[in-house]
Amino acid sequence: DAEAARWNRLAADQGHARAQSTLGGFYGAGRGVARDYAEAARWFQLSADQGHAAAQYMLGGCYASGRGVSQDNVHAARWHRLAVDQGFAASQHVLGLFYGGGHGVAQDDAE
């Protein structure tokens, strides 16, 4: 795992969105690196800013749970919406729950 983290770090440092997202997952799970939720969120943010749907989903989860960032359902919903717009199914489910409960968005059963 440490070797995989090292190779992903090299690619992530060069701006590779998928490697950034993968590295965020490594930090979130403590896989090959020390667990660090703030570092995970930072890498997810870099990847999500490039439009990587899986990173947008993961960053939405960080904001929903408050892991590595301040808990903020508005930001969580925003990142999940961006992933949904790319057809990312897991974010579709989460965003549906947000609308159902009025978490970070206006409650809307039809949405």
Short mmCIF file of C-alpha atoms in Angstrom, two decimals:
data_model
loop_
_atom_site.label_atom_id
_atom_site.label_comp_id
_atom_site.label_asym_id
_atom_site.label_seq_id
_atom_site.Cartn_x
_atom_site.Cartn_y
_atom_site.Cartn_z
CA ASP A 1 0.00 0.00 0.00
CA ALA A 2 2.84 2.41 0.76
CA GLU A 3 4.25 1.86 -2.73
CA ALA A 4 0.86 2.53 -4.34
CA ALA A 5 0.49 5.68 -2.26
CA ARG A 6 3.94 6.82 -3.36
CA TRP A 7 3.20 6.34 -7.07
CA ASN A 8 -0.20 8.01 -6.77
CA ARG A 9 1.44 10.91 -4.96
CA LEU A 10 3.87 11.41 -7.84
CA ALA A 11 1.02 11.57 -10.34
CA ALA A 12 -1.18 13.64 -8.01
CA ASP A 13 1.58 16.21 -7.57
CA GLN A 14 1.58 16.60 -11.36
CA GLY A 15 -2.16 17.40 -11.33
CA HIS A 16 -3.57 14.03 -12.39
CA ALA A 17 -7.20 14.14 -11.18
CA ARG A 18 -7.71 10.39 -10.78
CA ALA A 19 -4.46 10.02 -8.83
CA GLN A 20 -5.49 12.94 -6.60
CA SER A 21 -8.81 11.26 -5.88
CA THR A 22 -7.14 7.92 -5.22
CA LEU A 23 -4.62 9.55 -2.90
CA GLY A 24 -7.47 11.21 -1.03
CA GLY A 25 -8.98 7.77 -0.52
CA PHE A 26 -5.65 6.46 0.77
CA TYR A 27 -5.47 9.26 3.34
CA GLY A 28 -9.09 8.78 4.36
CA ALA A 29 -8.57 5.06 4.94
CA GLY A 30 -5.02 5.25 6.27
CA ARG A 31 -3.91 2.97 3.44
CA GLY A 32 -0.17 3.24 2.83
CA VAL A 33 -0.11 6.59 4.64
CA ALA A 34 -1.17 7.79 8.08
CA ARG A 35 -4.92 8.43 8.24
CA ASP A 36 -5.48 12.16 7.84
CA TYR A 37 -8.99 13.36 6.99
CA ALA A 38 -7.89 16.93 6.29
CA GLU A 39 -5.29 15.69 3.81
CA ALA A 40 -7.90 13.40 2.24
CA ALA A 41 -10.29 16.32 1.80
CA ARG A 42 -7.50 18.44 0.31
CA TRP A 43 -6.74 15.85 -2.37
CA PHE A 44 -10.42 15.27 -3.08
CA GLN A 45 -10.83 19.05 -3.49
CA LEU A 46 -8.00 19.27 -6.00
CA SER A 47 -9.48 16.43 -8.02
CA ALA A 48 -13.08 17.62 -7.69
CA ASP A 49 -12.09 21.06 -8.92
CA GLN A 50 -10.97 19.35 -12.14
CA GLY A 51 -14.40 17.76 -12.55
CA HIS A 52 -13.60 14.24 -11.33
CA ALA A 53 -17.04 12.86 -10.37
CA ALA A 54 -15.82 10.29 -7.83
CA ALA A 55 -13.82 13.00 -6.04
CA GLN A 56 -16.88 15.28 -6.06
CA TYR A 57 -18.84 12.46 -4.41
CA MET A 58 -16.13 11.87 -1.82
CA LEU A 59 -15.74 15.60 -1.10
CA GLY A 60 -19.51 15.83 -0.67
CA GLY A 61 -19.21 13.06 1.88
CA CYS A 62 -16.45 14.93 3.69
CA TYR A 63 -18.66 18.01 4.00
CA ALA A 64 -21.70 15.96 5.04
CA SER A 65 -19.78 14.19 7.81
CA GLY A 66 -17.37 16.97 8.78
CA ARG A 67 -14.35 14.74 8.21
CA GLY A 68 -11.36 16.88 7.26
CA VAL A 69 -13.50 19.98 6.71
CA SER A 70 -16.13 21.84 8.67
CA GLN A 71 -19.49 20.08 8.42
CA ASP A 72 -21.59 21.92 5.85
CA ASN A 73 -24.59 20.34 4.14
CA VAL A 74 -24.86 23.18 1.62
CA HIS A 75 -21.35 22.44 0.36
CA ALA A 76 -22.07 18.70 0.52
CA ALA A 77 -25.16 19.11 -1.66
CA ARG A 78 -23.26 21.31 -4.11
CA TRP A 79 -20.53 18.71 -4.65
CA HIS A 80 -23.03 15.88 -4.94
CA ARG A 81 -25.01 17.93 -7.50
CA LEU A 82 -21.88 18.34 -9.63
CA ALA A 83 -21.31 14.58 -9.53
CA VAL A 84 -24.98 13.92 -10.32
CA ASP A 85 -24.70 16.18 -13.35
CA GLN A 86 -22.09 13.69 -14.62
CA GLY A 87 -24.36 10.72 -13.93
CA PHE A 88 -22.57 9.52 -10.79
CA ALA A 89 -25.16 7.13 -9.31
CA ALA A 90 -23.97 7.18 -5.69
CA SER A 91 -24.37 10.95 -5.57
CA GLN A 92 -27.84 10.64 -7.10
CA HIS A 93 -28.84 8.53 -4.12
CA VAL A 94 -27.27 10.88 -1.57
CA LEU A 95 -28.71 14.01 -3.17
CA GLY A 96 -32.15 12.37 -3.15
CA LEU A 97 -31.80 11.85 0.58
CA PHE A 98 -30.72 15.48 1.00
CA TYR A 99 -33.82 16.70 -0.84
CA GLY A 100 -36.04 14.33 1.11
CA GLY A 101 -34.76 15.64 4.43
CA GLY A 102 -34.04 19.24 3.48
CA HIS A 103 -30.32 18.84 4.22
CA GLY A 104 -28.36 21.62 2.53
CA VAL A 105 -31.18 22.16 0.04
CA ALA A 106 -34.84 23.09 0.31
CA GLN A 107 -36.91 20.01 1.15
CA ASP A 108 -38.48 18.77 -2.07
CA ASP A 109 -40.04 15.31 -2.31
CA ALA A 110 -40.48 15.65 -6.07
CA GLU A 111 -36.79 16.35 -6.62
#
